Amino acid sequence: MEKDQTQKTTAEKIGAFIERKNLLLSMGGEKMIQKQHEQGKLTARERIGLLFDPGTFQEVQLFVKHRSSLFGLAGKEINADGVITGFGQVNGRVVFVAAQDFTSSGGSLGEMHAQKIWKVMDMAVDARKPFVALNDSGGARIQEGITALHGYAGIFYRNSIASGYIPQISAIMGPTAGGAVYSPALTDWVFMVKNNSYMYITGPDVVKAVIAEEVSHEELGGPMAHAAKSGVCHFATENDEDCLNRVKTLLSYLPDSCHSPLPVVPCTDSADRECPELDAVIPDKATRGYDMKKIIAAVADNQEIFEPHEFWAKNVVVAFIRIMGRPVGVIANNPRFGAGVLDVNASDKAARFIRFCDAFNIPLLTFTDLPGYMPGTQQEWSGIIRHGAKMLHAYSEATVPKISVVTRKAYGGGYIAMCAKGLGADYAMAWPSAEIAVMGAEGACNVIYRREISGAADPAAKRRDLAASYEEQFNNPYFAASLGIIDEIILPRETRKRVAALLDAFKEKVQTRLSKRHNNIPL
Ligand code: HXC
């Protein structure tokens, strides 16, 4: 019979503690760990080992246990209650984590599992450090009922309250079903691991029963479904290791909190580096596309771009770069896809990125080349007015440094939506190839010269003539620059050095807005 704790020697107590702790650290045990590995997944402890700098992880509340006795849970040991919580250093900076472990009761979330997550989220907020959730769970612990749902609600509440205060990142590394998808949705960034993760509010069986649609897990809620179709996932990664490496890369661009300085890295690139290749990037033919990412890369330190939402709404690129070692958020039309037009998804993608950057003091650099907002019933009925308004709102409310560069087309509402001067750009520049006008020349002439065109002997020739004079007046940067709406016309090759000088000049920018409870962004 085991000795009473009070009768044990100190050495025995320490030995018993180590034994107990080792048992908890073993999580779901050998068999479950092997199953996890066979599926190509790492365990939560192995993931934590990859995320944090060696030896820096400090576990929090390892000894917490569930206290449920229903449906077979009485006396059932679930080590660490299925979730490892704590903090450590990622490249020398403190980050808090909650890592669900599928090997322990499927990482299912019960009352105490949730309270461990609450605790570590509260610590992250109080410490003003980023929070990372590694999700791998069968969802609400079915045996615990309402306490599990209450647990989720407390997480959603904390995600929402911490939003804009500390960066929050979710990595989906296994199943995430039902309401469990909403914590990731409330965080700033969602990573998913290919072949091993999915997110949906109801799985294929329910879909089949309710709407008689047959769909696989992957098709319904796999990484590429969310990375390319829904936009829920910002980064579709190859495997656990790739996922965690990319989480670390993202963290390297982010401050610890909205009150913390930006992470500046030593810069080996030069502030006045010219980019002669940019002088030839704009095609002579106005209707031809080109890859805006080439321009972003040319301007960035060492050509490095870190791009969320690479596969979704490709007509707009959002990306983190560094200029002279300081993080910058880039928003740019990409004429390679759909002429860089703004549609519902592109507007959502850009607006959320702008708001994230503004919340965390990351300056905004905008490159414009678009024919406007996307017309048509599909877009109108999907609410392009509502979604497009998000960009206007996001840019207007942003108080970080805002610099914009028109590379080619900047027409109508699209021109405004890409951080025009009137939305508070601190400095608006244009390349000589810029065309800044209310609309395309022929369309404009059809409206203002309708009678002249229809009454002409050769209406097409008349339209062409009139359009040429409209183009000469408006489809260039000179008229806008003569009014100071464009602050400067620059050579493409000078873009990096101009932007670097402006960002340096504006790095102490402080702007305040009206005192109120909060804005009401169109949702
Ligand atoms: C309790 C769970 C569980 C859960 C898994 N387990 N999910 N226990 N509650 N939600 C347990 C299993 O009983 C098993 O325990 C162990 O975890 C491993 O699970 P397996 O089924 O053996 O794993 P696998 O075959 O890989 O299947 C994975 C799975 C399946 C597809 C995720 O476990 C599954 O369907 N789970 C239930 C999913 C679900 O419907 N969740 C509720 C969603 S609704 P033992 O003891 O045998 O090892 C929801 C609402 C949230 O989450 C609302 C928030 C607002």
Short mmCIF file of N, CA, C and O in Angstrom, two decimals, residues 133-219:
data_model
loop_
_atom_site.label_atom_id
_atom_site.label_comp_id
_atom_site.label_asym_id
_atom_site.label_seq_id
_atom_site.Cartn_x
_atom_site.Cartn_y
_atom_site.Cartn_z
N ALA A 133 -2.51 29.59 -31.03
CA ALA A 133 -3.28 28.38 -30.72
C ALA A 133 -2.94 27.32 -31.76
O ALA A 133 -3.02 27.58 -32.96
N LEU A 134 -2.52 26.14 -31.28
CA LEU A 134 -2.29 25.01 -32.19
C LEU A 134 -3.48 24.08 -32.02
O LEU A 134 -3.63 23.43 -30.99
N ASN A 135 -4.37 24.05 -33.02
CA ASN A 135 -5.65 23.35 -32.88
C ASN A 135 -5.56 21.95 -33.46
O ASN A 135 -5.19 21.78 -34.62
N ASP A 136 -5.94 20.98 -32.66
CA ASP A 136 -5.99 19.58 -33.12
C ASP A 136 -6.95 18.88 -32.17
O ASP A 136 -6.54 18.34 -31.15
N SER A 137 -8.24 18.90 -32.51
CA SER A 137 -9.23 18.50 -31.50
C SER A 137 -10.50 17.98 -32.15
O SER A 137 -10.93 18.46 -33.20
N GLY A 138 -11.11 17.01 -31.48
CA GLY A 138 -12.41 16.49 -31.92
C GLY A 138 -13.55 17.43 -31.56
O GLY A 138 -14.71 17.10 -31.79
N GLY A 139 -13.23 18.58 -30.97
CA GLY A 139 -14.28 19.57 -30.68
C GLY A 139 -14.74 19.49 -29.24
O GLY A 139 -14.03 19.00 -28.36
N ALA A 140 -15.95 19.98 -29.02
CA ALA A 140 -16.50 20.01 -27.66
C ALA A 140 -16.52 18.61 -27.07
O ALA A 140 -16.97 17.67 -27.74
N ARG A 141 -16.00 18.45 -25.83
CA ARG A 141 -15.99 17.11 -25.21
C ARG A 141 -17.43 16.71 -24.93
O ARG A 141 -18.09 17.26 -24.05
N ILE A 142 -17.87 15.75 -25.71
CA ILE A 142 -19.30 15.45 -25.78
C ILE A 142 -19.86 15.07 -24.41
O ILE A 142 -20.95 15.52 -24.04
N GLN A 143 -19.07 14.35 -23.62
CA GLN A 143 -19.57 13.91 -22.30
C GLN A 143 -19.80 15.08 -21.34
O GLN A 143 -20.53 14.95 -20.37
N GLU A 144 -19.15 16.21 -21.59
CA GLU A 144 -19.24 17.32 -20.62
C GLU A 144 -20.37 18.30 -20.94
O GLU A 144 -20.67 19.18 -20.13
N GLY A 145 -20.94 18.20 -22.10
CA GLY A 145 -22.11 19.00 -22.43
C GLY A 145 -21.88 20.50 -22.34
O GLY A 145 -20.90 21.03 -22.86
N ILE A 146 -22.79 21.18 -21.65
CA ILE A 146 -22.83 22.64 -21.64
C ILE A 146 -21.54 23.27 -21.13
O ILE A 146 -21.15 24.35 -21.58
N THR A 147 -20.81 22.59 -20.22
CA THR A 147 -19.58 23.22 -19.71
C THR A 147 -18.55 23.35 -20.83
O THR A 147 -17.74 24.28 -20.83
N ALA A 148 -18.60 22.41 -21.79
CA ALA A 148 -17.69 22.51 -22.93
C ALA A 148 -18.07 23.72 -23.80
O ALA A 148 -17.21 24.49 -24.24
N LEU A 149 -19.37 23.88 -24.00
CA LEU A 149 -19.81 25.04 -24.81
C LEU A 149 -19.45 26.35 -24.11
O LEU A 149 -18.99 27.31 -24.74
N HIS A 150 -19.65 26.35 -22.79
CA HIS A 150 -19.30 27.54 -22.00
C HIS A 150 -17.79 27.82 -22.15
O HIS A 150 -17.37 28.98 -22.24
N GLY A 151 -17.03 26.75 -22.21
CA GLY A 151 -15.58 26.88 -22.39
C GLY A 151 -15.24 27.55 -23.71
O GLY A 151 -14.42 28.47 -23.77
N TYR A 152 -15.90 27.11 -24.77
CA TYR A 152 -15.67 27.75 -26.08
C TYR A 152 -16.06 29.22 -26.04
O TYR A 152 -15.35 30.08 -26.55
N ALA A 153 -17.22 29.48 -25.42
CA ALA A 153 -17.70 30.88 -25.38
C ALA A 153 -16.65 31.77 -24.72
O ALA A 153 -16.38 32.89 -25.19
N GLY A 154 -16.04 31.27 -23.65
CA GLY A 154 -15.01 32.06 -22.95
C GLY A 154 -13.79 32.30 -23.82
O GLY A 154 -13.13 33.34 -23.70
N ILE A 155 -13.50 31.35 -24.69
CA ILE A 155 -12.37 31.55 -25.61
C ILE A 155 -12.74 32.60 -26.66
O ILE A 155 -11.97 33.52 -26.95
N PHE A 156 -13.94 32.49 -27.20
CA PHE A 156 -14.38 33.46 -28.23
C PHE A 156 -14.35 34.88 -27.64
O PHE A 156 -13.95 35.84 -28.28
N TYR A 157 -14.84 34.96 -26.38
CA TYR A 157 -14.87 36.27 -25.70
C TYR A 157 -13.45 36.83 -25.60
O TYR A 157 -13.20 37.98 -25.94
N ARG A 158 -12.54 35.99 -25.16
CA ARG A 158 -11.15 36.45 -25.00
C ARG A 158 -10.53 36.80 -26.36
O ARG A 158 -9.79 37.78 -26.48
N ASN A 159 -10.79 35.97 -27.39
CA ASN A 159 -10.29 36.30 -28.73
C ASN A 159 -10.76 37.70 -29.14
O ASN A 159 -9.98 38.49 -29.69
N SER A 160 -12.02 37.97 -28.86
CA SER A 160 -12.59 39.25 -29.31
C SER A 160 -12.02 40.41 -28.52
O SER A 160 -11.67 41.45 -29.08
N ILE A 161 -11.92 40.23 -27.21
CA ILE A 161 -11.41 41.32 -26.37
C ILE A 161 -9.94 41.60 -26.67
O ILE A 161 -9.49 42.74 -26.66
N ALA A 162 -9.18 40.55 -26.97
CA ALA A 162 -7.75 40.74 -27.23
C ALA A 162 -7.48 41.23 -28.65
O ALA A 162 -6.36 41.63 -28.97
N SER A 163 -8.52 41.22 -29.51
CA SER A 163 -8.33 41.59 -30.91
C SER A 163 -7.80 43.02 -31.01
O SER A 163 -8.34 43.95 -30.41
N GLY A 164 -6.74 43.18 -31.77
CA GLY A 164 -6.15 44.51 -31.95
C GLY A 164 -5.25 44.91 -30.81
O GLY A 164 -4.65 45.99 -30.85
N TYR A 165 -5.16 44.09 -29.75
CA TYR A 165 -4.32 44.41 -28.60
C TYR A 165 -3.03 43.58 -28.65
O TYR A 165 -1.95 44.13 -28.54
N ILE A 166 -3.21 42.26 -28.83
CA ILE A 166 -2.05 41.39 -29.08
C ILE A 166 -2.31 40.63 -30.38
O ILE A 166 -3.46 40.32 -30.68
N PRO A 167 -1.27 40.30 -31.13
CA PRO A 167 -1.50 39.46 -32.31
C PRO A 167 -1.95 38.06 -31.88
O PRO A 167 -1.43 37.51 -30.91
N GLN A 168 -2.93 37.51 -32.59
CA GLN A 168 -3.42 36.17 -32.29
C GLN A 168 -3.35 35.33 -33.57
O GLN A 168 -3.83 35.74 -34.62
N ILE A 169 -2.77 34.15 -33.42
CA ILE A 169 -2.54 33.28 -34.57
C ILE A 169 -3.12 31.90 -34.26
O ILE A 169 -2.93 31.38 -33.16
N SER A 170 -3.82 31.31 -35.24
CA SER A 170 -4.31 29.94 -35.09
C SER A 170 -3.65 29.06 -36.13
O SER A 170 -3.62 29.42 -37.32
N ALA A 171 -3.15 27.92 -35.69
CA ALA A 171 -2.65 26.93 -36.65
C ALA A 171 -3.58 25.73 -36.54
O ALA A 171 -3.73 25.15 -35.46
N ILE A 172 -4.20 25.37 -37.64
CA ILE A 172 -5.13 24.23 -37.65
C ILE A 172 -4.31 23.03 -38.10
O ILE A 172 -3.90 22.94 -39.26
N MET A 173 -4.07 22.11 -37.16
CA MET A 173 -3.14 21.00 -37.43
C MET A 173 -3.84 19.66 -37.31
O MET A 173 -3.21 18.61 -37.21
N GLY A 174 -5.17 19.68 -37.32
CA GLY A 174 -5.97 18.47 -37.22
C GLY A 174 -7.42 18.87 -37.47
O GLY A 174 -7.68 19.91 -38.09
N PRO A 175 -8.35 18.08 -36.96
CA PRO A 175 -9.76 18.44 -37.17
C PRO A 175 -10.15 19.71 -36.43
O PRO A 175 -9.60 20.00 -35.37
N THR A 176 -11.05 20.47 -36.99
CA THR A 176 -11.68 21.60 -36.29
C THR A 176 -13.08 21.70 -36.85
O THR A 176 -13.28 22.07 -38.01
N ALA A 177 -14.04 21.28 -36.03
CA ALA A 177 -15.41 21.20 -36.55
C ALA A 177 -16.38 21.94 -35.65
O ALA A 177 -16.09 22.20 -34.49
N GLY A 178 -17.52 22.25 -36.21
CA GLY A 178 -18.57 22.90 -35.43
C GLY A 178 -18.14 24.28 -34.99
O GLY A 178 -17.35 24.96 -35.65
N GLY A 179 -18.65 24.68 -33.85
CA GLY A 179 -18.35 26.03 -33.35
C GLY A 179 -16.88 26.24 -33.07
O GLY A 179 -16.43 27.38 -32.94
N ALA A 180 -16.13 25.13 -33.00
CA ALA A 180 -14.70 25.25 -32.73
C ALA A 180 -13.98 26.06 -33.80
O ALA A 180 -12.88 26.56 -33.58
N VAL A 181 -14.58 26.19 -34.96
CA VAL A 181 -13.94 26.96 -36.03
C VAL A 181 -13.93 28.45 -35.71
O VAL A 181 -13.20 29.21 -36.34
N TYR A 182 -14.76 28.86 -34.76
CA TYR A 182 -14.90 30.30 -34.57
C TYR A 182 -13.80 30.95 -33.76
O TYR A 182 -13.60 32.16 -33.86
N SER A 183 -13.06 30.17 -32.98
CA SER A 183 -11.90 30.81 -32.34
C SER A 183 -10.87 31.17 -33.42
O SER A 183 -10.46 32.34 -33.50
N PRO A 184 -10.50 30.23 -34.28
CA PRO A 184 -9.59 30.63 -35.37
C PRO A 184 -10.12 31.81 -36.17
O PRO A 184 -9.38 32.74 -36.51
N ALA A 185 -11.42 31.78 -36.46
CA ALA A 185 -11.99 32.86 -37.28
C ALA A 185 -11.87 34.21 -36.59
O ALA A 185 -11.83 35.25 -37.24
N LEU A 186 -11.82 34.20 -35.26
CA LEU A 186 -11.72 35.46 -34.52
C LEU A 186 -10.28 35.93 -34.36
O LEU A 186 -10.04 37.06 -33.94
N THR A 187 -9.33 35.02 -34.63
CA THR A 187 -7.93 35.44 -34.50
C THR A 187 -7.49 36.14 -35.79
O THR A 187 -8.21 36.16 -36.78
N ASP A 188 -6.30 36.70 -35.75
CA ASP A 188 -5.86 37.50 -36.89
C ASP A 188 -5.42 36.66 -38.07
O ASP A 188 -5.58 37.07 -39.22
N TRP A 189 -4.82 35.49 -37.77
CA TRP A 189 -4.21 34.71 -38.84
C TRP A 189 -4.53 33.24 -38.67
O TRP A 189 -4.44 32.71 -37.56
N VAL A 190 -4.88 32.58 -39.77
CA VAL A 190 -5.19 31.15 -39.74
C VAL A 190 -4.23 30.40 -40.67
O VAL A 190 -4.18 30.69 -41.87
N PHE A 191 -3.50 29.47 -40.10
CA PHE A 191 -2.64 28.56 -40.87
C PHE A 191 -3.33 27.21 -40.91
O PHE A 191 -3.96 26.81 -39.93
N MET A 192 -3.19 26.48 -42.00
CA MET A 192 -3.70 25.11 -42.04
C MET A 192 -2.61 24.20 -42.61
O MET A 192 -1.77 24.66 -43.39
N VAL A 193 -2.65 22.92 -42.23
CA VAL A 193 -1.65 21.96 -42.69
C VAL A 193 -2.30 21.05 -43.74
O VAL A 193 -3.33 20.44 -43.48
N LYS A 194 -1.67 20.98 -44.91
CA LYS A 194 -2.25 20.18 -46.00
C LYS A 194 -2.34 18.71 -45.61
O LYS A 194 -1.49 18.20 -44.87
N ASN A 195 -3.36 18.06 -46.09
CA ASN A 195 -3.65 16.63 -45.88
C ASN A 195 -4.10 16.26 -44.48
O ASN A 195 -4.63 15.19 -44.26
N ASN A 196 -3.86 17.10 -43.49
CA ASN A 196 -4.16 16.70 -42.12
C ASN A 196 -5.07 17.65 -41.36
O ASN A 196 -5.26 17.46 -40.16
N SER A 197 -5.59 18.66 -42.00
CA SER A 197 -6.45 19.56 -41.23
C SER A 197 -7.69 19.90 -42.04
O SER A 197 -7.66 19.89 -43.27
N TYR A 198 -8.76 20.12 -41.32
CA TYR A 198 -9.95 20.64 -41.98
C TYR A 198 -10.76 21.47 -41.00
O TYR A 198 -10.65 21.32 -39.78
N MET A 199 -11.52 22.37 -41.55
CA MET A 199 -12.40 23.24 -40.75
C MET A 199 -13.76 23.28 -41.44
O MET A 199 -13.84 23.52 -42.65
N TYR A 200 -14.81 23.01 -40.69
CA TYR A 200 -16.16 23.24 -41.22
C TYR A 200 -17.14 23.29 -40.08
O TYR A 200 -16.90 22.77 -39.00
N ILE A 201 -18.26 23.94 -40.34
CA ILE A 201 -19.25 24.04 -39.26
C ILE A 201 -20.08 22.75 -39.16
O ILE A 201 -20.58 22.42 -38.10
N THR A 202 -20.21 22.02 -40.29
CA THR A 202 -20.77 20.67 -40.22
C THR A 202 -20.02 19.81 -41.23
O THR A 202 -19.69 20.27 -42.33
N GLY A 203 -19.75 18.57 -40.87
CA GLY A 203 -18.98 17.68 -41.71
C GLY A 203 -19.77 17.11 -42.88
O GLY A 203 -20.98 17.36 -43.01
N PRO A 204 -19.09 16.32 -43.74
CA PRO A 204 -19.73 15.78 -44.95
C PRO A 204 -21.02 15.00 -44.67
O PRO A 204 -21.97 15.08 -45.46
N ASP A 205 -21.07 14.27 -43.53
CA ASP A 205 -22.28 13.47 -43.26
C ASP A 205 -23.50 14.36 -43.06
O ASP A 205 -24.58 14.09 -43.58
N VAL A 206 -23.30 15.41 -42.29
CA VAL A 206 -24.43 16.33 -42.04
C VAL A 206 -24.82 17.05 -43.33
O VAL A 206 -26.00 17.22 -43.64
N VAL A 207 -23.82 17.42 -44.10
CA VAL A 207 -24.09 18.11 -45.37
C VAL A 207 -24.96 17.21 -46.25
O VAL A 207 -25.96 17.65 -46.83
N LYS A 208 -24.59 15.92 -46.27
CA LYS A 208 -25.35 14.98 -47.11
C LYS A 208 -26.78 14.84 -46.59
O LYS A 208 -27.75 14.88 -47.37
N ALA A 209 -26.91 14.73 -45.27
CA ALA A 209 -28.24 14.54 -44.70
C ALA A 209 -29.13 15.77 -44.90
O ALA A 209 -30.32 15.65 -45.18
N VAL A 210 -28.54 16.94 -44.78
CA VAL A 210 -29.37 18.16 -44.82
C VAL A 210 -29.65 18.64 -46.24
O VAL A 210 -30.78 18.99 -46.58
N ILE A 211 -28.61 18.65 -47.08
CA ILE A 211 -28.87 19.20 -48.43
C ILE A 211 -28.52 18.22 -49.54
O ILE A 211 -28.40 18.62 -50.70
N ALA A 212 -28.32 16.95 -49.18
CA ALA A 212 -28.07 15.88 -50.14
C ALA A 212 -26.88 16.18 -51.06
O ALA A 212 -26.88 15.82 -52.23
N GLU A 213 -25.90 16.84 -50.50
CA GLU A 213 -24.71 17.15 -51.29
C GLU A 213 -23.60 16.19 -50.85
O GLU A 213 -23.38 16.02 -49.65
N GLU A 214 -22.90 15.59 -51.80
CA GLU A 214 -21.80 14.69 -51.43
C GLU A 214 -20.48 15.42 -51.62
O GLU A 214 -20.19 15.91 -52.71
N VAL A 215 -19.72 15.47 -50.55
CA VAL A 215 -18.47 16.21 -50.62
C VAL A 215 -17.49 15.56 -49.64
O VAL A 215 -17.90 15.03 -48.61
N SER A 216 -16.20 15.59 -49.99
CA SER A 216 -15.21 14.99 -49.08
C SER A 216 -14.80 16.02 -48.02
O SER A 216 -15.06 17.21 -48.15
N HIS A 217 -14.14 15.51 -46.96
CA HIS A 217 -13.61 16.41 -45.92
C HIS A 217 -12.73 17.49 -46.54
O HIS A 217 -12.83 18.67 -46.22
N GLU A 218 -11.85 17.02 -47.44
CA GLU A 218 -10.85 17.91 -48.04
C GLU A 218 -11.51 19.01 -48.87
O GLU A 218 -11.18 20.18 -48.76
N GLU A 219 -12.46 18.55 -49.70
CA GLU A 219 -13.14 19.50 -50.58
C GLU A 219 -13.96 20.52 -49.78
O GLU A 219 -14.03 21.69 -50.12
#
